[in-house]
Amino acid sequence: MSFSGGLDEAAKHDVLTTIVVFGASGDLAKKKTYPALFHLYQQGLLPRRTRILGYARTQMERDSFVSRVTSFFKKDTPPADIEGFLAICGYVSGKYD
């Protein structure tokens, strides 16, 4: 199933969506990519069955990944929103070759 309307159109439907963030341990992901994805999540613009998978060379435990991802979220963000977002996020380390 394909939606030419983009994520906001797909969010209206039950579309299985996987977003892969390459370089997930880097500054761009921490400062821009994850906060932007979180904002889409908060606004209900991601399909319900969305999963976000971070991939990078850096080996990280779940706690380090969570700390990095949430470090640029607004301080007054409801904890339930953060927990819901983190529930759809994962991280895998590996090589790029």
mmCIF file of N, CA and C in Angstrom:
data_model
loop_
_atom_site.group_PDB
_atom_site.id
_atom_site.type_symbol
_atom_site.label_atom_id
_atom_site.label_comp_id
_atom_site.label_asym_id
_atom_site.label_seq_id
_atom_site.Cartn_x
_atom_site.Cartn_y
_atom_site.Cartn_z
ATOM 1 N N MET A 1 0.854 -1.173 0.000
ATOM 2 C CA MET A 1 0.000 0.000 0.000
ATOM 3 C C MET A 1 0.893 1.226 0.000
ATOM 4 N N SER A 2 0.589 2.153 -0.846
ATOM 5 C CA SER A 2 1.398 3.360 -0.970
ATOM 6 C C SER A 2 0.507 4.592 -0.828
ATOM 7 N N PHE A 3 1.050 5.616 -0.173
ATOM 8 C CA PHE A 3 0.313 6.871 0.005
ATOM 9 C C PHE A 3 1.135 8.001 -0.566
ATOM 10 N N SER A 4 0.625 8.624 -1.609
ATOM 11 C CA SER A 4 1.353 9.730 -2.217
ATOM 12 C C SER A 4 1.246 10.996 -1.376
ATOM 13 N N GLY A 5 0.340 11.004 -0.380
ATOM 14 C CA GLY A 5 0.142 12.173 0.466
ATOM 15 C C GLY A 5 1.188 12.325 1.550
ATOM 16 N N GLY A 6 2.060 11.348 1.728
ATOM 17 C CA GLY A 6 3.113 11.447 2.729
ATOM 18 C C GLY A 6 2.702 10.867 4.066
ATOM 19 N N LEU A 7 3.507 11.160 5.097
ATOM 20 C CA LEU A 7 3.270 10.591 6.418
ATOM 21 C C LEU A 7 1.937 11.017 7.018
ATOM 22 N N ASP A 8 1.526 12.262 6.803
ATOM 23 C CA ASP A 8 0.274 12.705 7.405
ATOM 24 C C ASP A 8 -0.904 11.917 6.840
ATOM 25 N N GLU A 9 -0.857 11.565 5.569
ATOM 26 C CA GLU A 9 -1.914 10.735 4.971
ATOM 27 C C GLU A 9 -1.805 9.299 5.474
ATOM 28 N N ALA A 10 -0.587 8.793 5.569
ATOM 29 C CA ALA A 10 -0.373 7.433 6.061
ATOM 30 C C ALA A 10 -0.791 7.312 7.522
ATOM 31 N N ALA A 11 -0.651 8.390 8.293
ATOM 32 C CA ALA A 11 -1.019 8.360 9.709
ATOM 33 C C ALA A 11 -2.508 8.129 9.898
ATOM 34 N N LYS A 12 -3.301 8.463 8.906
ATOM 35 C CA LYS A 12 -4.744 8.256 8.997
ATOM 36 C C LYS A 12 -5.108 6.789 8.800
ATOM 37 N N HIS A 13 -4.176 6.001 8.330
ATOM 38 C CA HIS A 13 -4.403 4.595 8.053
ATOM 39 C C HIS A 13 -3.480 3.751 8.922
ATOM 40 N N ASP A 14 -3.755 2.479 8.981
ATOM 41 C CA ASP A 14 -2.933 1.581 9.787
ATOM 42 C C ASP A 14 -1.830 0.998 8.912
ATOM 43 N N VAL A 15 -0.830 1.827 8.601
ATOM 44 C CA VAL A 15 0.241 1.447 7.689
ATOM 45 C C VAL A 15 1.489 1.080 8.499
ATOM 46 N N LEU A 16 2.015 -0.108 8.246
ATOM 47 C CA LEU A 16 3.262 -0.515 8.878
ATOM 48 C C LEU A 16 4.395 0.326 8.300
ATOM 49 N N THR A 17 5.074 1.100 9.148
ATOM 50 C CA THR A 17 6.104 2.032 8.702
ATOM 51 C C THR A 17 7.369 1.836 9.528
ATOM 52 N N THR A 18 8.492 1.704 8.851
ATOM 53 C CA THR A 18 9.779 1.621 9.532
ATOM 54 C C THR A 18 10.645 2.771 9.047
ATOM 55 N N ILE A 19 11.172 3.532 9.992
ATOM 56 C CA ILE A 19 12.071 4.642 9.680
ATOM 57 C C ILE A 19 13.450 4.245 10.201
ATOM 58 N N VAL A 20 14.443 4.260 9.325
ATOM 59 C CA VAL A 20 15.809 3.933 9.719
ATOM 60 C C VAL A 20 16.614 5.226 9.762
ATOM 61 N N VAL A 21 17.232 5.483 10.896
ATOM 62 C CA VAL A 21 18.071 6.668 11.077
ATOM 63 C C VAL A 21 19.526 6.213 11.017
ATOM 64 N N PHE A 22 20.179 6.442 9.888
ATOM 65 C CA PHE A 22 21.596 6.106 9.759
ATOM 66 C C PHE A 22 22.417 7.195 10.449
ATOM 67 N N GLY A 23 23.461 6.788 11.140
ATOM 68 C CA GLY A 23 24.257 7.745 11.901
ATOM 69 C C GLY A 23 23.539 8.162 13.177
ATOM 70 N N ALA A 24 22.797 7.241 13.762
ATOM 71 C CA ALA A 24 21.936 7.544 14.906
ATOM 72 C C ALA A 24 22.688 7.967 16.165
ATOM 73 N N SER A 25 23.981 7.729 16.221
ATOM 74 C CA SER A 25 24.740 8.135 17.405
ATOM 75 C C SER A 25 25.368 9.520 17.246
ATOM 76 N N GLY A 26 25.165 10.143 16.102
ATOM 77 C CA GLY A 26 25.812 11.419 15.814
ATOM 78 C C GLY A 26 25.030 12.642 16.264
ATOM 79 N N ASP A 27 25.664 13.794 16.116
ATOM 80 C CA ASP A 27 25.081 15.073 16.529
ATOM 81 C C ASP A 27 23.809 15.430 15.768
ATOM 82 N N LEU A 28 23.790 15.208 14.464
ATOM 83 C CA LEU A 28 22.609 15.548 13.675
ATOM 84 C C LEU A 28 21.389 14.767 14.158
ATOM 85 N N ALA A 29 21.579 13.482 14.413
ATOM 86 C CA ALA A 29 20.468 12.658 14.907
ATOM 87 C C ALA A 29 19.996 13.149 16.273
ATOM 88 N N LYS A 30 20.946 13.445 17.145
ATOM 89 C CA LYS A 30 20.626 13.874 18.512
ATOM 90 C C LYS A 30 19.942 15.236 18.543
ATOM 91 N N LYS A 31 20.438 16.174 17.746
ATOM 92 C CA LYS A 31 19.946 17.550 17.813
ATOM 93 C C LYS A 31 18.761 17.833 16.894
ATOM 94 N N LYS A 32 18.644 17.107 15.797
ATOM 95 C CA LYS A 32 17.611 17.440 14.807
ATOM 96 C C LYS A 32 16.671 16.272 14.471
ATOM 97 N N THR A 33 17.259 15.137 14.089
ATOM 98 C CA THR A 33 16.439 14.040 13.564
ATOM 99 C C THR A 33 15.484 13.475 14.603
ATOM 100 N N TYR A 34 16.001 13.064 15.763
ATOM 101 C CA TYR A 34 15.122 12.482 16.780
ATOM 102 C C TYR A 34 14.134 13.494 17.351
ATOM 103 N N PRO A 35 14.533 14.730 17.631
ATOM 104 C CA PRO A 35 13.526 15.704 18.059
ATOM 105 C C PRO A 35 12.423 15.927 17.020
ATOM 106 N N ALA A 36 12.785 15.938 15.737
ATOM 107 C CA ALA A 36 11.768 16.113 14.688
ATOM 108 C C ALA A 36 10.826 14.914 14.639
ATOM 109 N N LEU A 37 11.375 13.706 14.725
ATOM 110 C CA LEU A 37 10.535 12.513 14.750
ATOM 111 C C LEU A 37 9.637 12.492 15.985
ATOM 112 N N PHE A 38 10.175 12.932 17.102
ATOM 113 C CA PHE A 38 9.385 12.998 18.334
ATOM 114 C C PHE A 38 8.221 13.980 18.181
ATOM 115 N N HIS A 39 8.486 15.104 17.557
ATOM 116 C CA HIS A 39 7.434 16.090 17.326
ATOM 117 C C HIS A 39 6.331 15.503 16.438
ATOM 118 N N LEU A 40 6.705 14.793 15.393
ATOM 119 C CA LEU A 40 5.714 14.129 14.544
ATOM 120 C C LEU A 40 4.903 13.120 15.359
ATOM 121 N N TYR A 41 5.589 12.397 16.235
ATOM 122 C CA TYR A 41 4.918 11.431 17.108
ATOM 123 C C TYR A 41 3.899 12.139 18.016
ATOM 124 N N GLN A 42 4.326 13.222 18.646
ATOM 125 C CA GLN A 42 3.433 13.968 19.550
ATOM 126 C C GLN A 42 2.212 14.521 18.830
ATOM 127 N N GLN A 43 2.377 14.924 17.586
ATOM 128 C CA GLN A 43 1.279 15.516 16.818
ATOM 129 C C GLN A 43 0.383 14.454 16.180
ATOM 130 N N GLY A 44 0.725 13.183 16.381
ATOM 131 C CA GLY A 44 -0.062 12.103 15.809
ATOM 132 C C GLY A 44 0.104 11.964 14.306
ATOM 133 N N LEU A 45 1.229 12.406 13.787
ATOM 134 C CA LEU A 45 1.461 12.381 12.347
ATOM 135 C C LEU A 45 2.239 11.151 11.883
ATOM 136 N N LEU A 46 2.570 10.258 12.811
ATOM 137 C CA LEU A 46 3.187 8.995 12.425
ATOM 138 C C LEU A 46 2.113 7.913 12.464
ATOM 139 N N PRO A 47 2.145 6.995 11.507
ATOM 140 C CA PRO A 47 1.190 5.880 11.568
ATOM 141 C C PRO A 47 1.334 5.124 12.888
ATOM 142 N N ARG A 48 0.250 4.549 13.349
ATOM 143 C CA ARG A 48 0.269 3.849 14.649
ATOM 144 C C ARG A 48 1.296 2.731 14.701
ATOM 145 N N ARG A 49 1.518 2.068 13.596
ATOM 146 C CA ARG A 49 2.460 0.937 13.589
ATOM 147 C C ARG A 49 3.850 1.355 13.086
ATOM 148 N N THR A 50 4.292 2.528 13.474
ATOM 149 C CA THR A 50 5.623 3.012 13.109
ATOM 150 C C THR A 50 6.666 2.461 14.071
ATOM 151 N N ARG A 51 7.799 2.089 13.540
ATOM 152 C CA ARG A 51 8.969 1.728 14.328
ATOM 153 C C ARG A 51 10.131 2.547 13.798
ATOM 154 N N ILE A 52 10.980 3.021 14.710
ATOM 155 C CA ILE A 52 12.145 3.818 14.337
ATOM 156 C C ILE A 52 13.383 3.051 14.765
ATOM 157 N N LEU A 53 14.242 2.763 13.813
ATOM 158 C CA LEU A 53 15.444 1.994 14.089
ATOM 159 C C LEU A 53 16.661 2.860 13.827
ATOM 160 N N GLY A 54 17.448 3.088 14.853
ATOM 161 C CA GLY A 54 18.694 3.825 14.715
ATOM 162 C C GLY A 54 19.828 2.870 14.400
ATOM 163 N N TYR A 55 20.701 3.268 13.488
ATOM 164 C CA TYR A 55 21.840 2.438 13.105
ATOM 165 C C TYR A 55 23.094 3.307 13.069
ATOM 166 N N ALA A 56 24.170 2.810 13.695
ATOM 167 C CA ALA A 56 25.451 3.523 13.683
ATOM 168 C C ALA A 56 26.562 2.550 14.056
ATOM 169 N N ARG A 57 27.791 2.993 13.887
ATOM 170 C CA ARG A 57 28.931 2.150 14.257
ATOM 171 C C ARG A 57 29.149 2.087 15.761
ATOM 172 N N THR A 58 28.762 3.127 16.475
ATOM 173 C CA THR A 58 28.996 3.213 17.916
ATOM 174 C C THR A 58 28.163 2.177 18.665
ATOM 175 N N GLN A 59 28.832 1.414 19.508
ATOM 176 C CA GLN A 59 28.105 0.468 20.350
ATOM 177 C C GLN A 59 27.551 1.226 21.554
ATOM 178 N N MET A 60 26.254 1.050 21.808
ATOM 179 C CA MET A 60 25.601 1.734 22.924
ATOM 180 C C MET A 60 24.612 0.800 23.595
ATOM 181 N N GLU A 61 24.543 0.890 24.895
ATOM 182 C CA GLU A 61 23.491 0.205 25.646
ATOM 183 C C GLU A 61 22.208 1.014 25.504
ATOM 184 N N ARG A 62 21.093 0.416 25.843
ATOM 185 C CA ARG A 62 19.788 1.084 25.716
ATOM 186 C C ARG A 62 19.759 2.397 26.510
ATOM 187 N N ASP A 63 20.283 2.401 27.724
ATOM 188 C CA ASP A 63 20.266 3.612 28.557
ATOM 189 C C ASP A 63 21.022 4.770 27.899
ATOM 190 N N SER A 64 22.161 4.480 27.302
ATOM 191 C CA SER A 64 22.941 5.521 26.621
ATOM 192 C C SER A 64 22.193 6.045 25.406
ATOM 193 N N PHE A 65 21.567 5.137 24.673
ATOM 194 C CA PHE A 65 20.791 5.530 23.506
ATOM 195 C C PHE A 65 19.628 6.439 23.918
ATOM 196 N N VAL A 66 18.901 6.046 24.944
ATOM 197 C CA VAL A 66 17.760 6.837 25.432
ATOM 198 C C VAL A 66 18.226 8.217 25.879
ATOM 199 N N SER A 67 19.321 8.274 26.608
ATOM 200 C CA SER A 67 19.856 9.556 27.074
ATOM 201 C C SER A 67 20.228 10.457 25.908
ATOM 202 N N ARG A 68 20.854 9.890 24.898
ATOM 203 C CA ARG A 68 21.268 10.658 23.726
ATOM 204 C C ARG A 68 20.049 11.152 22.947
ATOM 205 N N VAL A 69 19.083 10.275 22.714
ATOM 206 C CA VAL A 69 17.895 10.626 21.933
ATOM 207 C C VAL A 69 17.083 11.731 22.606
ATOM 208 N N THR A 70 16.937 11.664 23.901
ATOM 209 C CA THR A 70 16.074 12.613 24.616
ATOM 210 C C THR A 70 16.789 13.873 25.088
ATOM 211 N N SER A 71 18.091 13.978 24.881
ATOM 212 C CA SER A 71 18.853 15.104 25.427
ATOM 213 C C SER A 71 18.440 16.459 24.854
ATOM 214 N N PHE A 72 17.834 16.491 23.676
ATOM 215 C CA PHE A 72 17.413 17.763 23.090
ATOM 216 C C PHE A 72 15.895 17.915 23.042
ATOM 217 N N PHE A 73 15.172 17.086 23.782
ATOM 218 C CA PHE A 73 13.729 17.266 23.903
ATOM 219 C C PHE A 73 13.482 18.413 24.878
ATOM 220 N N LYS A 74 12.370 19.106 24.717
ATOM 221 C CA LYS A 74 12.040 20.197 25.633
ATOM 222 C C LYS A 74 11.886 19.653 27.050
ATOM 223 N N LYS A 75 12.341 20.437 28.009
ATOM 224 C CA LYS A 75 12.361 19.999 29.409
ATOM 225 C C LYS A 75 10.966 19.792 29.993
ATOM 226 N N ASP A 76 9.953 20.493 29.463
ATOM 227 C CA ASP A 76 8.599 20.370 30.008
ATOM 228 C C ASP A 76 7.751 19.326 29.267
ATOM 229 N N THR A 77 8.423 18.425 28.545
ATOM 230 C CA THR A 77 7.726 17.379 27.793
ATOM 231 C C THR A 77 7.121 16.363 28.748
ATOM 232 N N PRO A 78 5.850 16.010 28.552
ATOM 233 C CA PRO A 78 5.224 14.997 29.413
ATOM 234 C C PRO A 78 5.977 13.662 29.338
ATOM 235 N N PRO A 79 6.307 13.086 30.495
ATOM 236 C CA PRO A 79 7.036 11.809 30.513
ATOM 237 C C PRO A 79 6.322 10.699 29.742
ATOM 238 N N ALA A 80 5.006 10.702 29.748
ATOM 239 C CA ALA A 80 4.261 9.668 29.023
ATOM 240 C C ALA A 80 4.515 9.753 27.520
ATOM 241 N N ASP A 81 4.663 10.964 26.993
ATOM 242 C CA ASP A 81 4.969 11.138 25.573
ATOM 243 C C ASP A 81 6.348 10.568 25.250
ATOM 244 N N ILE A 82 7.304 10.849 26.122
ATOM 245 C CA ILE A 82 8.666 10.354 25.908
ATOM 246 C C ILE A 82 8.682 8.826 25.975
ATOM 247 N N GLU A 83 8.010 8.256 26.968
ATOM 248 C CA GLU A 83 7.974 6.799 27.103
ATOM 249 C C GLU A 83 7.323 6.142 25.896
ATOM 250 N N GLY A 84 6.237 6.726 25.396
ATOM 251 C CA GLY A 84 5.568 6.189 24.217
ATOM 252 C C GLY A 84 6.465 6.227 22.994
ATOM 253 N N PHE A 85 7.172 7.337 22.829
ATOM 254 C CA PHE A 85 8.084 7.476 21.690
ATOM 255 C C PHE A 85 9.230 6.471 21.792
ATOM 256 N N LEU A 86 9.818 6.353 22.975
ATOM 257 C CA LEU A 86 10.949 5.438 23.142
ATOM 258 C C LEU A 86 10.535 3.985 22.938
ATOM 259 N N ALA A 87 9.272 3.693 23.169
ATOM 260 C CA ALA A 87 8.776 2.329 22.973
ATOM 261 C C ALA A 87 8.803 1.913 21.501
ATOM 262 N N ILE A 88 8.785 2.881 20.601
ATOM 263 C CA ILE A 88 8.823 2.547 19.177
ATOM 264 C C ILE A 88 10.225 2.682 18.590
ATOM 265 N N CYS A 89 11.199 3.043 19.431
ATOM 266 C CA CYS A 89 12.578 3.251 18.966
ATOM 267 C C CYS A 89 13.484 2.087 19.361
ATOM 268 N N GLY A 90 14.405 1.782 18.490
ATOM 269 C CA GLY A 90 15.429 0.787 18.769
ATOM 270 C C GLY A 90 16.757 1.256 18.203
ATOM 271 N N TYR A 91 17.819 0.543 18.545
ATOM 272 C CA TYR A 91 19.155 0.922 18.087
ATOM 273 C C TYR A 91 19.971 -0.339 17.815
ATOM 274 N N VAL A 92 20.701 -0.313 16.709
ATOM 275 C CA VAL A 92 21.580 -1.416 16.340
ATOM 276 C C VAL A 92 22.913 -0.810 15.911
ATOM 277 N N SER A 93 23.999 -1.402 16.383
ATOM 278 C CA SER A 93 25.314 -0.939 15.920
ATOM 279 C C SER A 93 25.886 -1.954 14.936
ATOM 280 N N GLY A 94 26.675 -1.445 14.013
ATOM 281 C CA GLY A 94 27.296 -2.315 13.017
ATOM 282 C C GLY A 94 28.178 -1.535 12.080
ATOM 283 N N LYS A 95 28.711 -2.220 11.105
ATOM 284 C CA LYS A 95 29.577 -1.600 10.119
ATOM 285 C C LYS A 95 28.763 -1.113 8.928
ATOM 286 N N TYR A 96 29.326 -0.178 8.184
ATOM 287 C CA TYR A 96 28.674 0.360 6.999
ATOM 288 C C TYR A 96 29.136 -0.316 5.714
ATOM 289 N N ASP A 97 30.116 -1.200 5.802
ATOM 290 C CA ASP A 97 30.594 -1.841 4.564
ATOM 291 C C ASP A 97 29.975 -3.197 4.335
#
